[in-house]
mmCIF file of C-alpha atoms in Angstrom:
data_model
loop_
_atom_site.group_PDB
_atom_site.id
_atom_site.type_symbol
_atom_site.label_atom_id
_atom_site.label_comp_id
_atom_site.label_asym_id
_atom_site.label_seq_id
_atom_site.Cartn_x
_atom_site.Cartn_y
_atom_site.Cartn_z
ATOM 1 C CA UNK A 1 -3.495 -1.050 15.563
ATOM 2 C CA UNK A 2 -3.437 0.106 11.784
ATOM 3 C CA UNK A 3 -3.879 -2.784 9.046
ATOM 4 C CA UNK A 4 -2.269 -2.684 5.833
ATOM 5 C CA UNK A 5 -4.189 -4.075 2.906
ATOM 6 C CA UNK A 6 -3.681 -3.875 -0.844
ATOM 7 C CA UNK A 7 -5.304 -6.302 -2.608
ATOM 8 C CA UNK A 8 -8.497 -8.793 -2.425
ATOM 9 C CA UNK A 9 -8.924 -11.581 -4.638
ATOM 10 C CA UNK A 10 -10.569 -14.812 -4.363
ATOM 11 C CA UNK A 11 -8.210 -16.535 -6.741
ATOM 12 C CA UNK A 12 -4.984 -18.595 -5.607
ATOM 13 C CA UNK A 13 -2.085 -16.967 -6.731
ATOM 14 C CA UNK A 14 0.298 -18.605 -9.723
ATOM 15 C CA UNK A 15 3.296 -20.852 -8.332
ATOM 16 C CA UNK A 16 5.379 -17.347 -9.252
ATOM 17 C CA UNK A 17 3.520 -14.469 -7.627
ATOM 18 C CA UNK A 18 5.773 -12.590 -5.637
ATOM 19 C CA UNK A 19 3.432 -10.020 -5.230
ATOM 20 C CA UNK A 20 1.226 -12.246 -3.383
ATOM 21 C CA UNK A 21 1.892 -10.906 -0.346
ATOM 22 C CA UNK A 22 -0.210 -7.956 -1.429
ATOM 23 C CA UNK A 23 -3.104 -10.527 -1.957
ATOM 24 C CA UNK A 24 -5.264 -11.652 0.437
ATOM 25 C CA UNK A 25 -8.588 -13.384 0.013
ATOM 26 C CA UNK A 26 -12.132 -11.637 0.603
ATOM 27 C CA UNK A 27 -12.518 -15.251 3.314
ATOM 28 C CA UNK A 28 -9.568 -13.880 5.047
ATOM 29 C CA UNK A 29 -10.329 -10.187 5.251
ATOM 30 C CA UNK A 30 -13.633 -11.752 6.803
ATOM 31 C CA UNK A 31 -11.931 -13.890 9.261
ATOM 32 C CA UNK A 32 -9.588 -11.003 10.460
ATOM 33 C CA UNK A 33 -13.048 -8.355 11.052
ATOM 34 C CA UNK A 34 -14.555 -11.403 13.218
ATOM 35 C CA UNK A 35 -11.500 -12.236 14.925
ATOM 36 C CA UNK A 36 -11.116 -8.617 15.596
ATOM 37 C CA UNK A 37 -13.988 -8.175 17.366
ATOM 38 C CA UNK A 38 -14.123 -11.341 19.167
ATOM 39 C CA UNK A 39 -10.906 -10.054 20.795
ATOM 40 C CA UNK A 40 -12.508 -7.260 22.165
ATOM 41 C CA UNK A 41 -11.175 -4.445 19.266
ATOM 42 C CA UNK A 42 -13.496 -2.011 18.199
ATOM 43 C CA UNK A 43 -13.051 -0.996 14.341
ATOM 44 C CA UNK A 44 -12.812 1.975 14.081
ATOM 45 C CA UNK A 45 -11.742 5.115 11.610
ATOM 46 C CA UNK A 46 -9.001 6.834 11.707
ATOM 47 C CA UNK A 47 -10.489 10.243 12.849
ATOM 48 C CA UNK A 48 -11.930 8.119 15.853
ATOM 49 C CA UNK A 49 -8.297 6.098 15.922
ATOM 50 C CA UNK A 50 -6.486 9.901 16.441
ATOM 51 C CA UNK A 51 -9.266 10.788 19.422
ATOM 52 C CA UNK A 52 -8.456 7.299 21.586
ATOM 53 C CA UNK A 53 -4.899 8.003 20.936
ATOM 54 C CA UNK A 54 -5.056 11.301 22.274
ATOM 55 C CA UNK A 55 -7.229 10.475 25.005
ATOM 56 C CA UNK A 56 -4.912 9.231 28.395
ATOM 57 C CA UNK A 57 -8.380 7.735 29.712
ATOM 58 C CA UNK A 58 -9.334 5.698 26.465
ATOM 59 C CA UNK A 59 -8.692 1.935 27.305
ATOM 60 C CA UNK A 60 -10.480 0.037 24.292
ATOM 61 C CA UNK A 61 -8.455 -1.302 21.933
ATOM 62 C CA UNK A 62 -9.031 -0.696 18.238
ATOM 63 C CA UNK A 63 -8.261 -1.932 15.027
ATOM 64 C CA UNK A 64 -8.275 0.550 11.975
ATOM 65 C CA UNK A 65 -8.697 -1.566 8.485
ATOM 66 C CA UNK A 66 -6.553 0.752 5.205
ATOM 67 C CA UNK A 67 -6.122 -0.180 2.249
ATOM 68 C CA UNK A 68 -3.493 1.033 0.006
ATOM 69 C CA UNK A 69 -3.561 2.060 -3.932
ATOM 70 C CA UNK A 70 -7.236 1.834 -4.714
ATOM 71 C CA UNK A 71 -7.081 -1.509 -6.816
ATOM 72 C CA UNK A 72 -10.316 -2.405 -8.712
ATOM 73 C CA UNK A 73 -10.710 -5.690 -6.982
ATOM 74 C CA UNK A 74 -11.161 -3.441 -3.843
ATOM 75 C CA UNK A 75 -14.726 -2.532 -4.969
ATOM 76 C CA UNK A 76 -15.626 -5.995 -6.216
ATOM 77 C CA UNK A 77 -14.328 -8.305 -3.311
ATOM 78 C CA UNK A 78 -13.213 -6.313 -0.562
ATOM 79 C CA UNK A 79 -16.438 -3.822 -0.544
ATOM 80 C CA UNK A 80 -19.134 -6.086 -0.060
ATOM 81 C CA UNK A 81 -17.472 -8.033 2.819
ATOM 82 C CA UNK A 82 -16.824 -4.606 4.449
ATOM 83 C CA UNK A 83 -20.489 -3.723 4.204
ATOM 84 C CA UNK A 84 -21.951 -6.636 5.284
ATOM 85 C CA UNK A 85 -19.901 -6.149 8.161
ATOM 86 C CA UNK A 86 -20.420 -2.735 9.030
ATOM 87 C CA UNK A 87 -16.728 -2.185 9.749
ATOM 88 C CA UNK A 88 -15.148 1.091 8.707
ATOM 89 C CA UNK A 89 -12.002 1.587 6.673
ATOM 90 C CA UNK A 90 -9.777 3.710 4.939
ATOM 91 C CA UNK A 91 -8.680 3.891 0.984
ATOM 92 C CA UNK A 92 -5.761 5.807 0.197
ATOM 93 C CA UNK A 93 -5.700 7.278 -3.363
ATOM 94 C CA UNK A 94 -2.789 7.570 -5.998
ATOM 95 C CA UNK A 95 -4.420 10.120 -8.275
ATOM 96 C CA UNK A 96 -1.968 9.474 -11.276
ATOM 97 C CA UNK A 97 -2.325 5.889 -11.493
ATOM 98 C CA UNK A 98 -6.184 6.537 -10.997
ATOM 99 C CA UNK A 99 -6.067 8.850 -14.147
ATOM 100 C CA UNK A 100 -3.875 5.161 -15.731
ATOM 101 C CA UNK A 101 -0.551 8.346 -16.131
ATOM 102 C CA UNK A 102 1.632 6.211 -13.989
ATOM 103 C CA UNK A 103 3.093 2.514 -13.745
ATOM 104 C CA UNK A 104 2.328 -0.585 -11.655
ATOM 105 C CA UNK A 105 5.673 -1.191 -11.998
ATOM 106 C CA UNK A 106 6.207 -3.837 -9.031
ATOM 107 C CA UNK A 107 3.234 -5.831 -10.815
ATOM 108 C CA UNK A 108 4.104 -5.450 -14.515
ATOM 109 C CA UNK A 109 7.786 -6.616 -13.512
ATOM 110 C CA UNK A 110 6.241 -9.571 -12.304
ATOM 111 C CA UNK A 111 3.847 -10.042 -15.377
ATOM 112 C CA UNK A 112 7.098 -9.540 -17.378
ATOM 113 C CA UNK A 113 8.439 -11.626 -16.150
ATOM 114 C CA UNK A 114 6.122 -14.600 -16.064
ATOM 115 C CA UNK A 115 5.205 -14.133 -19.467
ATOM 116 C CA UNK A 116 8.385 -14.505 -21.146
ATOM 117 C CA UNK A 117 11.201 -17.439 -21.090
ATOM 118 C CA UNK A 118 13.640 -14.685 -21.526
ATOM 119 C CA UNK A 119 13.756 -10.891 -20.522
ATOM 120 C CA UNK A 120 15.160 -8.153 -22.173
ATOM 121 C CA UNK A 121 16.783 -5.758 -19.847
ATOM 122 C CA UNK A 122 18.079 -2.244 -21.024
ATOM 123 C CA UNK A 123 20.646 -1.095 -18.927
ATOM 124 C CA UNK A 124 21.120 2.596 -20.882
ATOM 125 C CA UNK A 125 21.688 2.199 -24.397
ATOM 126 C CA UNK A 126 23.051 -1.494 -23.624
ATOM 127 C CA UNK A 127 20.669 -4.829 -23.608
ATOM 128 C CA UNK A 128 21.201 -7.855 -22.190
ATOM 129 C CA UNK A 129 18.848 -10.760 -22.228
ATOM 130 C CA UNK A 130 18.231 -12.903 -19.061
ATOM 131 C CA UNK A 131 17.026 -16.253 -18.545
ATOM 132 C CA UNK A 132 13.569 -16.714 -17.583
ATOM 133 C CA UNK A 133 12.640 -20.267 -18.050
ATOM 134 C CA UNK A 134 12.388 -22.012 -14.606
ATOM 135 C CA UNK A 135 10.142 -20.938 -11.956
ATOM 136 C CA UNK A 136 13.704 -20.546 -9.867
ATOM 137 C CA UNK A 137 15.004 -18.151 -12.961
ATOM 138 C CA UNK A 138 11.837 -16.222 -12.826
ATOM 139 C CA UNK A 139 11.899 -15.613 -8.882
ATOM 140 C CA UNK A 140 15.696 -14.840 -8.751
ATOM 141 C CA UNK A 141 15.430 -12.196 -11.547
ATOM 142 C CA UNK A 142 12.565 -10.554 -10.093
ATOM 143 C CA UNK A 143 14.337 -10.090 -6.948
ATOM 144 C CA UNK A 144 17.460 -8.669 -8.511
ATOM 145 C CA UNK A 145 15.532 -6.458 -10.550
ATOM 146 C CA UNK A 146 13.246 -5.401 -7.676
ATOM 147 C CA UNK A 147 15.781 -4.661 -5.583
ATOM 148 C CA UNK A 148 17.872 -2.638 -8.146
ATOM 149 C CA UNK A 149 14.683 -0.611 -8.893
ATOM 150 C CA UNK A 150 14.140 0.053 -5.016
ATOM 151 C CA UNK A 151 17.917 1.517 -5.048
ATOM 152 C CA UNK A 152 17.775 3.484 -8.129
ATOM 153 C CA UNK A 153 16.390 7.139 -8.279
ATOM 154 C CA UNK A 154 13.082 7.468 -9.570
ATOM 155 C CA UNK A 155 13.851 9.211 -12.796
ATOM 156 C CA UNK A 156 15.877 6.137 -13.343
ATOM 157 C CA UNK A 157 13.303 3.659 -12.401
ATOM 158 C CA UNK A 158 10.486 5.108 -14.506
ATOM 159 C CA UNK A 159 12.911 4.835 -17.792
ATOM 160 C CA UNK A 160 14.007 1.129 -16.771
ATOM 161 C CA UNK A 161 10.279 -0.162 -16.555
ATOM 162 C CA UNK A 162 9.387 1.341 -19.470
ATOM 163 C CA UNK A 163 12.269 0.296 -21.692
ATOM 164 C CA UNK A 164 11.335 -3.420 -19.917
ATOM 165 C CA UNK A 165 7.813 -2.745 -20.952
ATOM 166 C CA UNK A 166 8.725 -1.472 -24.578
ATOM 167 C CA UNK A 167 10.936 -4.851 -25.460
ATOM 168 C CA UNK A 168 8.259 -7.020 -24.260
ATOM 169 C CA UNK A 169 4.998 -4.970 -26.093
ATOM 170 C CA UNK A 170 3.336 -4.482 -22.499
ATOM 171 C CA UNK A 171 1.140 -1.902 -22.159
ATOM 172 C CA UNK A 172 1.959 0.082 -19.055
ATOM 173 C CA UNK A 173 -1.081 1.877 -19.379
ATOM 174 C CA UNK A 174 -3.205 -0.566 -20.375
ATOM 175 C CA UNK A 175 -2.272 -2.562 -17.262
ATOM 176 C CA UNK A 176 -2.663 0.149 -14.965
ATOM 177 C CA UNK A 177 -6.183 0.758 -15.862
ATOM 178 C CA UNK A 178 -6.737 -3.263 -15.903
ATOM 179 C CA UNK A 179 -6.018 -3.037 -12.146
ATOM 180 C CA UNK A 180 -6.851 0.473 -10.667
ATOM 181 C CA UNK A 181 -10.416 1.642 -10.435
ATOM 182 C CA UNK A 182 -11.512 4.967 -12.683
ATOM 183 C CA UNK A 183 -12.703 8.354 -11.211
ATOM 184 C CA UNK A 184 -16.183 6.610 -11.884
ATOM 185 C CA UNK A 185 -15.907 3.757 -9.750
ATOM 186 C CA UNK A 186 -13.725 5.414 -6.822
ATOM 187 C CA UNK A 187 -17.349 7.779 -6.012
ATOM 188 C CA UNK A 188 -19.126 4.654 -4.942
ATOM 189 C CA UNK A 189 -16.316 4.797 -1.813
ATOM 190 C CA UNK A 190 -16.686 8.363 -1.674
ATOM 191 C CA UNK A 191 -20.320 8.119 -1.134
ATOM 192 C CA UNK A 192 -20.242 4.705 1.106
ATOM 193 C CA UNK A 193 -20.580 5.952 4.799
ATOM 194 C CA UNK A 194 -17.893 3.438 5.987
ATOM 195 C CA UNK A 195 -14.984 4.897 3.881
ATOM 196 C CA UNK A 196 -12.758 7.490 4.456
ATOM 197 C CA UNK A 197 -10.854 8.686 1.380
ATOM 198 C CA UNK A 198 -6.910 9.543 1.838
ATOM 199 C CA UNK A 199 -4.310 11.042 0.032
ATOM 200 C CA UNK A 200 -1.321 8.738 -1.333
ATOM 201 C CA UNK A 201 0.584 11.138 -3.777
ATOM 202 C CA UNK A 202 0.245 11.430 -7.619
ATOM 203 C CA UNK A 203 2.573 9.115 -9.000
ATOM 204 C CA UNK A 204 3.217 6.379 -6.117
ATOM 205 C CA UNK A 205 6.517 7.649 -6.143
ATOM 206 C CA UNK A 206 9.081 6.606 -2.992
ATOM 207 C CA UNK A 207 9.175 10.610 -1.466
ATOM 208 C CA UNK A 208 12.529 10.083 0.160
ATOM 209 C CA UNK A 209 13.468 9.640 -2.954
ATOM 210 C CA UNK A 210 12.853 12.954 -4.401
ATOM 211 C CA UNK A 211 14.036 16.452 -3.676
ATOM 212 C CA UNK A 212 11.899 17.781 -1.351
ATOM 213 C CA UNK A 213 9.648 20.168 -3.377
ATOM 214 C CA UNK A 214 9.205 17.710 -5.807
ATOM 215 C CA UNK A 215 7.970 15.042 -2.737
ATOM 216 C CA UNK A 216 5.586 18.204 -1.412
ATOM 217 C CA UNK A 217 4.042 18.984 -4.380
ATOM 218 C CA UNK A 218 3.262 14.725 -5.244
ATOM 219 C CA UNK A 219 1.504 15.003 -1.505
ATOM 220 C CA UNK A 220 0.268 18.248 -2.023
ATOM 221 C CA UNK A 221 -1.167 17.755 -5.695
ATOM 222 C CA UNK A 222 -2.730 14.147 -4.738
ATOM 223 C CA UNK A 223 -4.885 16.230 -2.072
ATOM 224 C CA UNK A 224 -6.035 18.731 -4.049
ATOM 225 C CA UNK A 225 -6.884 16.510 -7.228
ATOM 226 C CA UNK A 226 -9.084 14.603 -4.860
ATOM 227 C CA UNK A 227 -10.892 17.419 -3.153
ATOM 228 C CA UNK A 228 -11.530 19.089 -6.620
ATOM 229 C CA UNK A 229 -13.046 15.682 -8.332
ATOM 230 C CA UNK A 230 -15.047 14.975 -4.741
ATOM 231 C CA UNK A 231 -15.482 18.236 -3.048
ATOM 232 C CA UNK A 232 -13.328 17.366 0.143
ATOM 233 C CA UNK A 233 -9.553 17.185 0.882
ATOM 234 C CA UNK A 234 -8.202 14.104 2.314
ATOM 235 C CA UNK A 235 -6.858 14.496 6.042
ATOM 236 C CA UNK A 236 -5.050 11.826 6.180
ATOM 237 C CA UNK A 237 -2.090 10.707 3.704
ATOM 238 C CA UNK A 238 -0.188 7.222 3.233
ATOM 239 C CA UNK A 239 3.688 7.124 2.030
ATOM 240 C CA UNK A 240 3.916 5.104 -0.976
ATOM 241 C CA UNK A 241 5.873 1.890 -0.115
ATOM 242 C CA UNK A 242 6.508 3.172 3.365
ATOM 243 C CA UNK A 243 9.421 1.200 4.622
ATOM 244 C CA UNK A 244 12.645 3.872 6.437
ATOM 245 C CA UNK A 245 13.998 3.844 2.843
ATOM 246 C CA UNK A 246 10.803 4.983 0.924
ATOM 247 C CA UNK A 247 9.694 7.796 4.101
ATOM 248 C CA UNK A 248 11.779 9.705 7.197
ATOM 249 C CA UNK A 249 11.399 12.482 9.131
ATOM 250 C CA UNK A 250 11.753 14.910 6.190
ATOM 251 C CA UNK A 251 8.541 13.270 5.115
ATOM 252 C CA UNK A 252 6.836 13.150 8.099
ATOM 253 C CA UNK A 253 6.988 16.867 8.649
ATOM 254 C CA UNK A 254 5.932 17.284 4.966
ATOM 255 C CA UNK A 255 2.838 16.046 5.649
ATOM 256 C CA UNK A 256 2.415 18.372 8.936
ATOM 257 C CA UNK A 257 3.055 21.285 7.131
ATOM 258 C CA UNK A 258 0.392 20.594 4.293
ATOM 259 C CA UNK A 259 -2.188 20.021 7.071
ATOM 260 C CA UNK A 260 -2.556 16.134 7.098
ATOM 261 C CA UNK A 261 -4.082 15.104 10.225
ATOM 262 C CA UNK A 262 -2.506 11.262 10.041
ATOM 263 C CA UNK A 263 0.294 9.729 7.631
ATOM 264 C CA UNK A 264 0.875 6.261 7.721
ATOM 265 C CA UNK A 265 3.849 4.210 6.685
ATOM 266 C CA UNK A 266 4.381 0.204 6.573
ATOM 267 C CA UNK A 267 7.034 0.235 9.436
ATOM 268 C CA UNK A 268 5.775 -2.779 11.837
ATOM 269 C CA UNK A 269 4.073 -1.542 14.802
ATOM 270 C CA UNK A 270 0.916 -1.333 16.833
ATOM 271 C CA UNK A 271 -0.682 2.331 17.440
ATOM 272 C CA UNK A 272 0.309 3.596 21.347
ATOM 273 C CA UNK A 273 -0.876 6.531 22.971
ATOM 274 C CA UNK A 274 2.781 8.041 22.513
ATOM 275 C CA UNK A 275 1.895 8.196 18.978
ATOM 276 C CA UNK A 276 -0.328 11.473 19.573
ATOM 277 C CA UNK A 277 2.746 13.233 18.981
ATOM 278 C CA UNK A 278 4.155 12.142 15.718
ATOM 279 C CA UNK A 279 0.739 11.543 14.060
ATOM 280 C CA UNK A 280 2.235 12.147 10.656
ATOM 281 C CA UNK A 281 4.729 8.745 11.247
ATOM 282 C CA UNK A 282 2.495 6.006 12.400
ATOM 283 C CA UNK A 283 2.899 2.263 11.869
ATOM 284 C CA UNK A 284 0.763 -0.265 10.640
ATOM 285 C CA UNK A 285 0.524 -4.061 10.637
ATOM 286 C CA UNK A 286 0.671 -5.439 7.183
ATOM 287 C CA UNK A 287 -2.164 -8.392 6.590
ATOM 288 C CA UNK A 288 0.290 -9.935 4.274
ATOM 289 C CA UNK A 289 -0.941 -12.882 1.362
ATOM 290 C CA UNK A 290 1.696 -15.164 2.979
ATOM 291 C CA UNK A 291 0.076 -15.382 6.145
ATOM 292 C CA UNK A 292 -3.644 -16.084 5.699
ATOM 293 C CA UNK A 293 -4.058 -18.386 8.484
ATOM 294 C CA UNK A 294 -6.131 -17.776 11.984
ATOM 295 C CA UNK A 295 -2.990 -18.289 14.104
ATOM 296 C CA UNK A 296 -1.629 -15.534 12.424
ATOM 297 C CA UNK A 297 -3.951 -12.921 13.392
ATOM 298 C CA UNK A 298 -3.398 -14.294 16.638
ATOM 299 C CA UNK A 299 -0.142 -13.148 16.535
ATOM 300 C CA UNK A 300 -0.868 -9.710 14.920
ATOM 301 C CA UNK A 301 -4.037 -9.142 17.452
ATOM 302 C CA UNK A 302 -1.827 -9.839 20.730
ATOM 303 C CA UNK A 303 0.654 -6.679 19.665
ATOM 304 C CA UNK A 304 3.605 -8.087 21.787
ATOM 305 C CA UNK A 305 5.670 -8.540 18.583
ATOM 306 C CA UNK A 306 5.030 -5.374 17.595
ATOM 307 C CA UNK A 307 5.535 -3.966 20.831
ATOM 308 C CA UNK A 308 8.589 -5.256 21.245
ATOM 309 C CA UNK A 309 10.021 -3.799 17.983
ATOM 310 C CA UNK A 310 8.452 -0.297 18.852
ATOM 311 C CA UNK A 311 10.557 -1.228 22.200
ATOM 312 C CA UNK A 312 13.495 -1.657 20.105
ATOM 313 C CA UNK A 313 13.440 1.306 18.023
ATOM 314 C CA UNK A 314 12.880 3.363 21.136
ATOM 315 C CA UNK A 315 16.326 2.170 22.672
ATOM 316 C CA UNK A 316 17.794 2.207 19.204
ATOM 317 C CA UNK A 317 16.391 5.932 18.985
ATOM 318 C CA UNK A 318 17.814 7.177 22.143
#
């Protein structure tokens, strides 16, 4: 089984915070490593996760810990519990949004958002303004707005957060670098023994989005920034967002072809021997914010809900 992390804070999130479910608390991410191991998984890495799922005769179950996007708070909450704990895990790497080129855009729609009584939307060279007053306003236009984005090209998505960003004075850039760690502070997981460094394109763009030598060269480019700045390539990749929308099989056999040895995507699912094959499409188990409570990774440790929906897909497949 692959977890998905993003974020680790110790703080409780704001009554609007729909990004919380990308927040979970160094306590939890502690109580999930314990748990893990009390139920008999091993945590492993994800070169050791691709060996057991190879292997017909490999019987121990394992949990592999990733965490998405390389947020700041990683180093300064999530590090020291791993550590202490000994338990291995991955960090996938948007080099753009490292270098502070690129947009948090989920988060500073959100910050938008909460900061003003009433948004300014540009829809082309038209503006609208949109009430923003009431905690219900403010969760109802981040969903509508959210969604749109999600439907929209990229192109299209990158001008829309920026004009948003541009009526409010929000630094995009500024922000970006508030929450993602520097070149600096991304070599003390390059040199921690527990961390494997992954690719997770240049611009956190949504691939499927893209025409397809554009979505190699964001996979391609991310890889080769890293292994320039660090002095080894990432073998292993994760698709930004990651739901069917945001990654397919066009994807999948992108990241074959540039030599990735994994790519993971947030489709539901625990990790099955079957998945030796399509190593470049594996699921993973989101840890989300919402859900920080010990019956939960009950739930998420059994795998029978997960197996049930890789079940699914299967029949849905054939």
């Amino acid at each position: 089984m692959i977890f998905t992390l993003h974020r680790v804070l110790p703080d409780i999130p704001a009554d609007f915070a729909p990004n919380a479910i990308l927040q979970v608390t160094p306590d939890f991410l502690e109580q999930a490593i314990i748990k893990a191991r009390a139920d008999g998984f091993d945590i492993v890495d994800l070169d050791e996760a691709v060996t057991r799922t190879k292997n017909p005769d490999s019987t121990r179950p394992f949990v592999v810990l990733t965490f998405d996007d390389a947020y700041r708070d990683n180093l300064e909450f999530a590090l020291p519990v791993l550590r202490r704990h000994g338990a291995p895990f991955t960090l996938y790497v948007p080099t753009g949004l490292v270098d502070a080129k690129g947009e948090i855009w989920w988060q500073a729609l959100e910050d938008i958002i909460a900061g003003n009584e009433r948004v300014r939307i540009q829809d082309g060279s038209v503006g609208q303004y949109a009430e923003a007053e009431t905690l219900a306003q403010k969760h109802q236009l981040f969903s509508k707005l959210y969604a749109h984005y999600r439907t929209i090209p990229e192109t299209e998505r990158v001008a829309a957060i920026r004009a948003l960003a541009d009526a409010h004075d929000f630094d995009l850039a500024a922000h970006c670098r508030s929450l993602i760690m520097d070149w600096d502070e991304l070599s003390a997981f390059v040199s921690e023994p527990l961390c494997t460094i992954g690719a997770h394109t240049v611009h956190h763009y949504e691939l499927a989005k893209l025409p397809v030598d554009e979505a190699r060269t964001e996979m391609a480019m991310s890889a080769d920034i890293i292994a320039r700045k660090f002095g080894r390539r990432p073998k292993h990749f994760s698709f930004p967002i990651g739901a069917p929308v945001s990654a397919g099989s066009r994807e999948f056999e992108l990241a074959k072809e540039l030599g990735f040895v994994t790519a993971v995507t947030t489709r539901p699912g625990a990790i099955y021997q079957e998945h030796g094959g399509h190593l470049t499409a594996l699921p993973r188990v989101s840890l989300n914010g919402n859900f920080q409570k010990r019956r939960y990774l009950d739930v998420f440790l059994t795998g029978a809900v997960f197996s049930a929906l890789n079940g699914y897909r299967k029949v849905n497949a054939a």
